Short mmCIF file of C-alpha atoms in Angstrom, two decimals:
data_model
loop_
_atom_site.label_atom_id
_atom_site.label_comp_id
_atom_site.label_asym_id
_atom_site.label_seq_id
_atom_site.Cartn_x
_atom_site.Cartn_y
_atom_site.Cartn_z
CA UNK A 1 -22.42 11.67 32.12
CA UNK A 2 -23.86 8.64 34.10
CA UNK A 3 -22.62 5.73 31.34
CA UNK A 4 -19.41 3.71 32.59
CA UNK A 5 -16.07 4.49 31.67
CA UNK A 6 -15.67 1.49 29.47
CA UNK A 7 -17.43 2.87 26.66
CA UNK A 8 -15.13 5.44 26.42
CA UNK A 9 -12.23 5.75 24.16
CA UNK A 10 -8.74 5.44 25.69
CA UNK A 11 -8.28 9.47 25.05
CA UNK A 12 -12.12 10.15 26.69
CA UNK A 13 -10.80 7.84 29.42
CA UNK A 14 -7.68 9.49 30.03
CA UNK A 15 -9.14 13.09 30.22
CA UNK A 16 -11.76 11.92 32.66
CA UNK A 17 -8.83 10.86 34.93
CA UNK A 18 -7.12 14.15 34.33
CA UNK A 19 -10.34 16.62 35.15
CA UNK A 20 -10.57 14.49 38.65
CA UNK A 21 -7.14 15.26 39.26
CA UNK A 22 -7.43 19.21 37.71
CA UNK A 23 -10.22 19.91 39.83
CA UNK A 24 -9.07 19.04 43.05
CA UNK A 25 -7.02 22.29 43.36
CA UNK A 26 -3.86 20.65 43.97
CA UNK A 27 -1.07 22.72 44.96
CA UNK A 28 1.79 20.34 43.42
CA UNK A 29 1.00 18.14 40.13
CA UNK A 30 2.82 15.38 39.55
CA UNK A 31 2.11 14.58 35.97
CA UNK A 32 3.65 11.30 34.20
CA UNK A 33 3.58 11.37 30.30
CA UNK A 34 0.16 13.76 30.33
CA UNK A 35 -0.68 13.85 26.49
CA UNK A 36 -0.38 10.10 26.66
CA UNK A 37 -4.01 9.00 24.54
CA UNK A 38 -5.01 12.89 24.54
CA UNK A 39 -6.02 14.53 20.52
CA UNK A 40 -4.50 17.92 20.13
CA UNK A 41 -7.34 20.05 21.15
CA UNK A 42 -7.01 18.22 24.65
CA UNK A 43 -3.37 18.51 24.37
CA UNK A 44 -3.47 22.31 23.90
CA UNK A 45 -6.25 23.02 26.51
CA UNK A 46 -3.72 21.19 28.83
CA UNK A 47 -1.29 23.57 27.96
CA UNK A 48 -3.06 26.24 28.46
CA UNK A 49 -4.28 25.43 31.54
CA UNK A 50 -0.53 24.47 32.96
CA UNK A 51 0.56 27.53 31.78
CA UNK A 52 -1.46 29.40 34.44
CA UNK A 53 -0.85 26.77 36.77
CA UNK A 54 -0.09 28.39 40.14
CA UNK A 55 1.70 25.47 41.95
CA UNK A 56 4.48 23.41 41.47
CA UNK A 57 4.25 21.03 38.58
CA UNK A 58 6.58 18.24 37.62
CA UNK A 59 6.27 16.04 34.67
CA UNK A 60 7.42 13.13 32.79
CA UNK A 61 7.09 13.34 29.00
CA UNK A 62 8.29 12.42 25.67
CA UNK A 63 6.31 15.28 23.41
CA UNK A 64 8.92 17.30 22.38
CA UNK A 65 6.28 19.71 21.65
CA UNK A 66 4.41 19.82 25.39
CA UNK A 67 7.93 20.36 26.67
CA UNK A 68 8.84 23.14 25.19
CA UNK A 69 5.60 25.02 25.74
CA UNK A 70 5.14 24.28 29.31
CA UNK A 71 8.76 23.72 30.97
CA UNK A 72 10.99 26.65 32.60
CA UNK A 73 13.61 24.27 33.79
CA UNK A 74 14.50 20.32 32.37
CA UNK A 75 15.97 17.88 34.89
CA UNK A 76 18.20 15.75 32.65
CA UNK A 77 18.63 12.41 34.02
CA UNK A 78 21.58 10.75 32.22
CA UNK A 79 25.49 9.73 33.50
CA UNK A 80 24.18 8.14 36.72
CA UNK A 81 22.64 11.54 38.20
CA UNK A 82 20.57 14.41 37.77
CA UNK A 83 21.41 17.73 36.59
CA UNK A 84 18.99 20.70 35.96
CA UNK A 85 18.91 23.46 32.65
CA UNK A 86 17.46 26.62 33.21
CA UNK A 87 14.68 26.63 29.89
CA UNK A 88 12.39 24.31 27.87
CA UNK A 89 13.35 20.75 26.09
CA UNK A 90 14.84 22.63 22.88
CA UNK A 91 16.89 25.20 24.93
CA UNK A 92 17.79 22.13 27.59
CA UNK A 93 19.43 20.23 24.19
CA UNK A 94 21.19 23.20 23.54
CA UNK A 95 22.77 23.34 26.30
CA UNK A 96 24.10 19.98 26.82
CA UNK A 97 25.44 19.95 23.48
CA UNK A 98 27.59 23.08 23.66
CA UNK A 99 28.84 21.22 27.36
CA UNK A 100 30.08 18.52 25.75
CA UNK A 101 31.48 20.13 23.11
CA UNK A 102 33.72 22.65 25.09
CA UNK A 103 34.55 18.97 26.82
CA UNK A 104 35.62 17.53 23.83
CA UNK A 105 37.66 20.21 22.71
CA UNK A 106 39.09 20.75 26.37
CA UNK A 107 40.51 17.05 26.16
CA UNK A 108 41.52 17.20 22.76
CA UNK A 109 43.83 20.75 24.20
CA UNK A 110 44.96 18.48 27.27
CA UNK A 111 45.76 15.29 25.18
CA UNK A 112 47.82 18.01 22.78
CA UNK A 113 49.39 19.11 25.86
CA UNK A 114 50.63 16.17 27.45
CA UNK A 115 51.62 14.69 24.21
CA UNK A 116 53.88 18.19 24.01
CA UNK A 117 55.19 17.67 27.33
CA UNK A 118 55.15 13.74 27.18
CA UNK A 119 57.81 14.14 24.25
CA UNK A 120 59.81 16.85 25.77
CA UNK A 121 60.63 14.79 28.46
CA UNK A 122 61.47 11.65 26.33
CA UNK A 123 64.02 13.87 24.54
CA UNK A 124 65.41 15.25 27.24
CA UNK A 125 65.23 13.29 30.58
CA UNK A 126 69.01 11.94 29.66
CA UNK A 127 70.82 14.67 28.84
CA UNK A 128 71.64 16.97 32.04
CA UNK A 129 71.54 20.10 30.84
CA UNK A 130 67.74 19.54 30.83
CA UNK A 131 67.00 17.12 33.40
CA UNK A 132 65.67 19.58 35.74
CA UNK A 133 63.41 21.01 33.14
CA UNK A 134 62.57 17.68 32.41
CA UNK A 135 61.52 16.53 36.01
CA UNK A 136 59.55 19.71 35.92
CA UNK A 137 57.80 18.36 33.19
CA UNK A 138 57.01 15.31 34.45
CA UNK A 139 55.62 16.99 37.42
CA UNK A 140 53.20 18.71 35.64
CA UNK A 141 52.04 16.20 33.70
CA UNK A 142 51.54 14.20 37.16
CA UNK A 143 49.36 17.68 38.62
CA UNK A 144 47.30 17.27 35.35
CA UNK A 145 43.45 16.31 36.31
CA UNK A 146 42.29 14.27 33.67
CA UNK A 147 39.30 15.19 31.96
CA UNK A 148 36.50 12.78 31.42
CA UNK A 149 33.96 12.43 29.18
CA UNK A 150 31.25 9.78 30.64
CA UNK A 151 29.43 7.77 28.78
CA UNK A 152 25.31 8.93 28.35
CA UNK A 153 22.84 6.69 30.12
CA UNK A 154 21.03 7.10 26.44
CA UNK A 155 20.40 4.80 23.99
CA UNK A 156 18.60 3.49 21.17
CA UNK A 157 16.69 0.70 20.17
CA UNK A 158 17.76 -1.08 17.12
CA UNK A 159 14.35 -1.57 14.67
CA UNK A 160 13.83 -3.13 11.28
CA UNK A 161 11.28 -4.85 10.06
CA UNK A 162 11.46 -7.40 6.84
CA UNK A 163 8.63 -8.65 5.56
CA UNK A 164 8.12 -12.73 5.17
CA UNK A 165 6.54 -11.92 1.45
CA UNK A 166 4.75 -9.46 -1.28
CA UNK A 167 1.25 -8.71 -1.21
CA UNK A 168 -1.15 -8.63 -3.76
CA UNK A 169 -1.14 -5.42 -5.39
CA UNK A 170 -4.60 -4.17 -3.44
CA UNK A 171 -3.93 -6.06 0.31
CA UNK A 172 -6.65 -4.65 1.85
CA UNK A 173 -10.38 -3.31 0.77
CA UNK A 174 -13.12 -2.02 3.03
CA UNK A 175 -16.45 -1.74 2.01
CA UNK A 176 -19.19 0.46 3.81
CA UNK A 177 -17.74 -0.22 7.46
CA UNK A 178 -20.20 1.64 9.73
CA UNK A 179 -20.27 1.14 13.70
CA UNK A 180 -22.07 2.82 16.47
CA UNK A 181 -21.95 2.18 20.38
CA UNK A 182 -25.20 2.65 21.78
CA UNK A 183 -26.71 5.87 19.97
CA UNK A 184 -22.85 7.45 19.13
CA UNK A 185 -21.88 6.25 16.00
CA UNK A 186 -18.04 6.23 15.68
CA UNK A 187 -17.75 5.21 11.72
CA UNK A 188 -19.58 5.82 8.57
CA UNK A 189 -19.58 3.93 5.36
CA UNK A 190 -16.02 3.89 5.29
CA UNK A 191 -14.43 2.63 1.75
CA UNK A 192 -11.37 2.97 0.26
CA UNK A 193 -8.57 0.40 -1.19
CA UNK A 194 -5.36 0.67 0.22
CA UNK A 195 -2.09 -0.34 -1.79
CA UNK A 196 0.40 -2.46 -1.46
CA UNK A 197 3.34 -0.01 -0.18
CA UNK A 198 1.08 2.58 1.24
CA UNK A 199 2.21 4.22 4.69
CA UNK A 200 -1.32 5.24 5.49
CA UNK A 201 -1.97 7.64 8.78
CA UNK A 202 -5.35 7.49 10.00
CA UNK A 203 -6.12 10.96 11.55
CA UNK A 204 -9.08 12.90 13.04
CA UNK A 205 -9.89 14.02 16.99
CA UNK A 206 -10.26 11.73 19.94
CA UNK A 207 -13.54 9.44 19.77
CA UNK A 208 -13.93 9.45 15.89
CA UNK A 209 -13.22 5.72 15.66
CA UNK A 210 -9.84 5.62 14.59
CA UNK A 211 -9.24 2.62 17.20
CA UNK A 212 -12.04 1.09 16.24
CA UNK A 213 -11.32 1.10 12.79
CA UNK A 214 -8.16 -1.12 13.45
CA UNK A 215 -9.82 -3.41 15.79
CA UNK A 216 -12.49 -4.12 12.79
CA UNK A 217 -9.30 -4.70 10.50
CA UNK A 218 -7.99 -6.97 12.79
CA UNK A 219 -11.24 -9.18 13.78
CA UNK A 220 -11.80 -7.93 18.11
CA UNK A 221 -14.65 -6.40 17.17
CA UNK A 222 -17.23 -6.73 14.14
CA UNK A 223 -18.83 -3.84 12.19
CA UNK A 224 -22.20 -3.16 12.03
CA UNK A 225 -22.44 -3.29 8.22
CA UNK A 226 -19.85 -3.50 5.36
CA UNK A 227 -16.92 -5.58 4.74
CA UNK A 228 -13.39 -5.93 5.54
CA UNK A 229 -11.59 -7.93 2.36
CA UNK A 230 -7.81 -8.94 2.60
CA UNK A 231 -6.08 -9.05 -0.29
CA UNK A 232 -3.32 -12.46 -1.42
CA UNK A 233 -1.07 -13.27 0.76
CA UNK A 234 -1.34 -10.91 3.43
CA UNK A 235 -0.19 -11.58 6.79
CA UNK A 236 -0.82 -8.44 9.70
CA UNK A 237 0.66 -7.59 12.89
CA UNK A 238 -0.92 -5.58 15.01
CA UNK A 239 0.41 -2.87 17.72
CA UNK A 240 -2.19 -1.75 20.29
CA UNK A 241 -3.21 1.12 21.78
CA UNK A 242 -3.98 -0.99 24.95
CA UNK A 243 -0.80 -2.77 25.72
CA UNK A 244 -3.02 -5.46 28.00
CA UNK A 245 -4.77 -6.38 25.10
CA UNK A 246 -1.46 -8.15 23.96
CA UNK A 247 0.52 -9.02 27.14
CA UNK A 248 0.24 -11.37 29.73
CA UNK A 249 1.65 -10.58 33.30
CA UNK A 250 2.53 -13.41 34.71
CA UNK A 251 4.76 -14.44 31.71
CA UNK A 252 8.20 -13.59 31.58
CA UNK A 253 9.39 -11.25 28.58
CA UNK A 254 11.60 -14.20 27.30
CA UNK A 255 8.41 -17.01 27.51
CA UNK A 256 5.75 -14.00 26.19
CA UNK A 257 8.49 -13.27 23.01
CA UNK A 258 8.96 -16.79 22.52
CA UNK A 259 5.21 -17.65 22.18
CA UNK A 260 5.18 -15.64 18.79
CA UNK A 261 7.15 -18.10 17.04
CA UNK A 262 7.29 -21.59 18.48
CA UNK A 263 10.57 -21.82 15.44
CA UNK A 264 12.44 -19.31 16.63
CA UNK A 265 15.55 -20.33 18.34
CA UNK A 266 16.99 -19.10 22.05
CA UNK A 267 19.39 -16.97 20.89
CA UNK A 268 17.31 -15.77 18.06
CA UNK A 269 14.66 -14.14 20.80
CA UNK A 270 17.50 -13.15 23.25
CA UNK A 271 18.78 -11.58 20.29
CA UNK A 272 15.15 -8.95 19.60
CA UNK A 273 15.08 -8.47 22.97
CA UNK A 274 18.63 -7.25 22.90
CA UNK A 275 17.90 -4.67 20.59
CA UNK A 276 14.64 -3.63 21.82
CA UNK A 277 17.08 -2.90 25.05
CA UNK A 278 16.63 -5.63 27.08
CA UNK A 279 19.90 -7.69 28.22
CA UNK A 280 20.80 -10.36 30.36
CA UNK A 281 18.99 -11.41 33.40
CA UNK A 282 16.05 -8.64 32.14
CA UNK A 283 14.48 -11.64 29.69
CA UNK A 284 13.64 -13.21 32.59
CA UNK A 285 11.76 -9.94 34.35
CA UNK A 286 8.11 -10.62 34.39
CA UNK A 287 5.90 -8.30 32.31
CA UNK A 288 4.00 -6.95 35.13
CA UNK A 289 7.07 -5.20 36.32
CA UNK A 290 7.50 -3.79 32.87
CA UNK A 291 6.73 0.57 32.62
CA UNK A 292 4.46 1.68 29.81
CA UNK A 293 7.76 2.15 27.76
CA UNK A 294 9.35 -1.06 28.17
CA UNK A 295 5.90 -2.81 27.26
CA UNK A 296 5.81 -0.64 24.19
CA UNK A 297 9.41 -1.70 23.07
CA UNK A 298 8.37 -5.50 23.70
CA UNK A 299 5.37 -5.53 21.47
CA UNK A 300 8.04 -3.99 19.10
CA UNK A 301 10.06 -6.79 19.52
CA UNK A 302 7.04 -8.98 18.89
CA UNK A 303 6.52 -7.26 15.24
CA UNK A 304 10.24 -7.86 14.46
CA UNK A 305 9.53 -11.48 14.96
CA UNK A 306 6.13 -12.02 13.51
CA UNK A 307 5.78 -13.07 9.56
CA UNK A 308 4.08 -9.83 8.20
CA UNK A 309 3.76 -7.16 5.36
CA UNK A 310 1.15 -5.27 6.54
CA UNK A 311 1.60 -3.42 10.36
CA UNK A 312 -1.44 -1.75 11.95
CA UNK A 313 -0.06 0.74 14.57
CA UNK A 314 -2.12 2.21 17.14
CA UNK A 315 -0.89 5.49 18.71
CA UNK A 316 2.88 3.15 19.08
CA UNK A 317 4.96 6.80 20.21
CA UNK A 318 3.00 6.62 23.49
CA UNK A 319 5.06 5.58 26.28
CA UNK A 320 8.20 5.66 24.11
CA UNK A 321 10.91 7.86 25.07
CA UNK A 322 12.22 10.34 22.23
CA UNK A 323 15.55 7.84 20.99
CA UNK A 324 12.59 5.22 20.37
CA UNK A 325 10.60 7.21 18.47
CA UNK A 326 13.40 8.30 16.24
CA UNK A 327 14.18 5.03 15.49
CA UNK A 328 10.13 3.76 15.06
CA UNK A 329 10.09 6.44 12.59
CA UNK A 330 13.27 5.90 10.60
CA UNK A 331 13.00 1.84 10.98
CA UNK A 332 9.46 2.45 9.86
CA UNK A 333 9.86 4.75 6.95
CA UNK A 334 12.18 2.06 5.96
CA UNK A 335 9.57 -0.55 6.36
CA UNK A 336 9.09 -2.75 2.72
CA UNK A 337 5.68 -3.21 3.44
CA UNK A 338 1.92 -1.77 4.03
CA UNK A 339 1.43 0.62 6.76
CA UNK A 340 -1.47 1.79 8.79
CA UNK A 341 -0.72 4.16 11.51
CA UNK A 342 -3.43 5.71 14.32
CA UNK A 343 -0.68 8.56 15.67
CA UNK A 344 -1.57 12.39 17.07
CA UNK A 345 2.56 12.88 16.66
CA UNK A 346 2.51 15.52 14.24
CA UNK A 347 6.61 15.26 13.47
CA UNK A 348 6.42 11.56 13.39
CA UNK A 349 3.47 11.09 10.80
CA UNK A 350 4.64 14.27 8.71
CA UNK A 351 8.15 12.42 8.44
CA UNK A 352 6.49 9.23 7.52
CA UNK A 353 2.99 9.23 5.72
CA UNK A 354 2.51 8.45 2.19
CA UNK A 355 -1.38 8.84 2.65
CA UNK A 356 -3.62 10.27 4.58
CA UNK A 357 -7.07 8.89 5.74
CA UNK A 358 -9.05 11.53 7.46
CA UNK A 359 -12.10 10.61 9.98
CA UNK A 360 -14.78 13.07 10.55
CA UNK A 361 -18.61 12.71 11.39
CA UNK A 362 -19.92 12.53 8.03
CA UNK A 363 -17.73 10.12 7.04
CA UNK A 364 -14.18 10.35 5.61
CA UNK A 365 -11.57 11.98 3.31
CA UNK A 366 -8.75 10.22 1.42
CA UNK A 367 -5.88 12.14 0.31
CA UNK A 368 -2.56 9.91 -1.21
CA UNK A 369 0.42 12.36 -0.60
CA UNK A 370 2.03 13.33 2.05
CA UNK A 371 0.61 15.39 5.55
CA UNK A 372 2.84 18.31 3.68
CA UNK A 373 1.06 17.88 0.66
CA UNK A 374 -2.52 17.33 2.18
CA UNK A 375 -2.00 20.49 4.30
CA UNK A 376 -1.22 21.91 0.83
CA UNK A 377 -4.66 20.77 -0.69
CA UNK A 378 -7.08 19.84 1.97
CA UNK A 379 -6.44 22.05 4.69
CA UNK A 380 -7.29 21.23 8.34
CA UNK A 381 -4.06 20.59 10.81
CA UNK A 382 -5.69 17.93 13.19
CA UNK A 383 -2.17 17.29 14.35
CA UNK A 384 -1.37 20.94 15.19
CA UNK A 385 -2.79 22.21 18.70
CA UNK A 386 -3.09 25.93 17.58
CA UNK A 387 -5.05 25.14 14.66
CA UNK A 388 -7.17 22.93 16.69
CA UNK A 389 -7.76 25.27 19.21
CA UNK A 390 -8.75 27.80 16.72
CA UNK A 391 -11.05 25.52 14.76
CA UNK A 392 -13.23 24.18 18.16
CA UNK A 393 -13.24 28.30 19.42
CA UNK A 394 -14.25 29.26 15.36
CA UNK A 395 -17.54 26.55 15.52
CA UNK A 396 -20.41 28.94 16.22
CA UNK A 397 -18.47 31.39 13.45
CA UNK A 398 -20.24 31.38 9.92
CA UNK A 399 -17.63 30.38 7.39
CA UNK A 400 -16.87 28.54 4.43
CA UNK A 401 -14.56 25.16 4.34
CA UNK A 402 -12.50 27.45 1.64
CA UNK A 403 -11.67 29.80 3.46
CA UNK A 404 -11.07 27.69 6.84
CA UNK A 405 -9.13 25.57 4.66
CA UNK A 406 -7.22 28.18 3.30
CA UNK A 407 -5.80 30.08 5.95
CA UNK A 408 -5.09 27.29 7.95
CA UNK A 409 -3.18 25.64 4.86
CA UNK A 410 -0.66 28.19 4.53
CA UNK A 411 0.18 29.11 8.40
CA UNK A 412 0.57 24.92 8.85
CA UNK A 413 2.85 24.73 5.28
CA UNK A 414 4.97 27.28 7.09
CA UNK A 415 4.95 25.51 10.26
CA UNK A 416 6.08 22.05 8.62
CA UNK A 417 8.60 23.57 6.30
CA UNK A 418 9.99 25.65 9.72
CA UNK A 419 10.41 22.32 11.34
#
């Protein structure tokens, strides 16, 4: 309780700042991206505790999830103002979609109609036995308030990522990695080969040294035994959890990209930061003016330009809104290469994993398949807050891993299939 923050995790830090807040009995939270760093048993006590909330709460987040447990009214901000749904995200989408399409077909009826009456007085306007139902015509077409359908504030990054080469075969072997910080150690004799193609998800609950495990792969920090070989011809690129690890504030976003590659022409960086959504004069914004979103979609700009075929992602939804992390996840599942991915996004590592690296004290488990499949034969959810919540409350219980394993495989198969 005494030891410094710094030692902490990012998710250990994060819910240290949120129980100062929580226990100040506020009477209005103001809450921006909450679940930001947090595993899913912090996630879900969160919920429950916002749930019974007495104040006033307003939030900012992207977990589709989080909104849809917590929210009885959205505040869409889109078309240049701000409009507010009565229900949670889900319901909110609902919504907006059945406005715009009574909008669409209310201007497809009106251009119909004026093309009826458009035509009726072309035919007629000459001839004088109809003139007057002609100017009548025109009248009304005149009277006609013209429906509009604006164009959504929206939009979407444009991903891809090619890789400068093929691996060896094996790209990457660890070899008894171990680490411990002070007396807690994080990582235990951790080997496995990972192959060249692999879209690997590293899961497990906050603290377990899934960070960590990256950093080691990456050279910040060493391990305290074991080895970290790289296979032929690998070249990395790394996405932090930590954005300030990677950026530097007093550089503009055009200098910062440019740094990368030294080769790569002006047009060619205008270009990525174009389609990470940043146009014109914005190149020449300076980074410490950037949100945690924009910062995200410049380090993604950064791994479009580096020479790679291995990515190691670190939690790379956070900050993101929900059209970015559509398109990380398709761009990604796309991806030619290796993959290692630190995410608590259950939809975005069920739609993506090929394998699945699970860290727990005692060490680790491997499963190659997908999170479907390793629900399927290994059992425990760590990306699904119920389950969590039921396996921290179940602790003291006496009970086999079979039959944990078991009934949480088959109410988490339904829950995948369901979404």
């Amino acid at each position: 309780i005494q030891k410094p923050l710094y030692i902490l995790s990012g998710g250990y830090k994060f819910r240290v700042l949120l129980a100062q807040l929580l226990f100040s009995h506020p009477d209005v939270l103001l809450l921006d991206e909450p679940t930001n760093h947090l595993d899913i048993v912090s996630i879900r006590w969160l919920e429950n505790y916002l749930l019974k909330f007495p104040g006033i709460l307003i939030l900012v987040s992207h977990d589709r999830e989080f909104l849809n447990t917590i929210c009885t009214h959205t505040a869409d901000v889109d078309y240049g103002t701000i409009k507010i749904y009565k229900g949670n995200y889900d319901q909110f989408i609902q919504q907006k979609e059945l406005e715009k399409e009574q909008k669409e077909k209310a201007l497809s009826n009106q251009d119909k109609r004026k093309e009826e009456l458009q035509s009726f007085v072309d035919r007629f306007k000459a001839k004088a036995t109809k003139a007057s139902q002609a100017q009548s015509r025109v009248k009304m077409l005149e009277k006609m308030e013209k429906i509009e359908i604006p164009r959504s504030s929206r939009q979407y990054p444009q991903l891809s990522f090619p890789i400068c080469r093929k691996s060896g075969s094996i790209p990457l072997r660890l070899e008894g990695i171990s680490k411990s910080f002070e007396n807690k150690q994080v990582l235990k004799d951790i080997s496995f080969e990972v192959h060249r193609g692999d879209k690997l998800a590293l899961i497990g609950p906050n603290g377990i040294g899934k960070s960590t495990l990256l950093k080691i792969l990456v050279g910040q920090i060493p391990p305290d035994t074991g080895y970290v070989h790289w296979g032929y011809e690998v070249h990395t690129s790394y996405f932090p959890q930590d954005q300030k690890e990677e950026l530097d504030d007093a550089m503009t976003l055009f200098e910062w990209l440019s740094k990368v590659d030294h080769l790569a022409t002006h047009s060619t960086v205008r270009g990525l930061l174009g389609r990470v959504l940043f146009s014109g004069d914005e190149v020449n914004r300076l980074i410490r003016t950037l949100s945690g979103g924009e910062s995200s979609r410049l380090i993604l700009a950064k791994l479009m330009l580096q020479k790679h075929n291995i990515l190691l992602l670190d939690e790379p939804t956070n900050h993101l809104d929900l059209e970015a992390i559509d398109e990380l996840g398709r761009a990604l599942k796309e991806y030619p290469g290796t993959l290692l991915v630190v995410s608590h996004n259950r939809s975005f590592v069920s739609k993506l994993a090929t394998r699945i690296v699970e860290l727990h004290p005692q060490g680790f488990a491997d499963f190659k398949g997908s999170y479907l499949e390793y629900l399927e034969k290994q059992g425990t959810d760590h990306l699904n807050r119920e389950v969590q919540l039921k396996l921290s409350k179940e602790t003291t219980k006496v009970e086999t891993p079979a039959q944990t394993e078991s009934a949480v495989s088959r109410e988490d198969k339904k829950q995948l299939q369901r979404e």
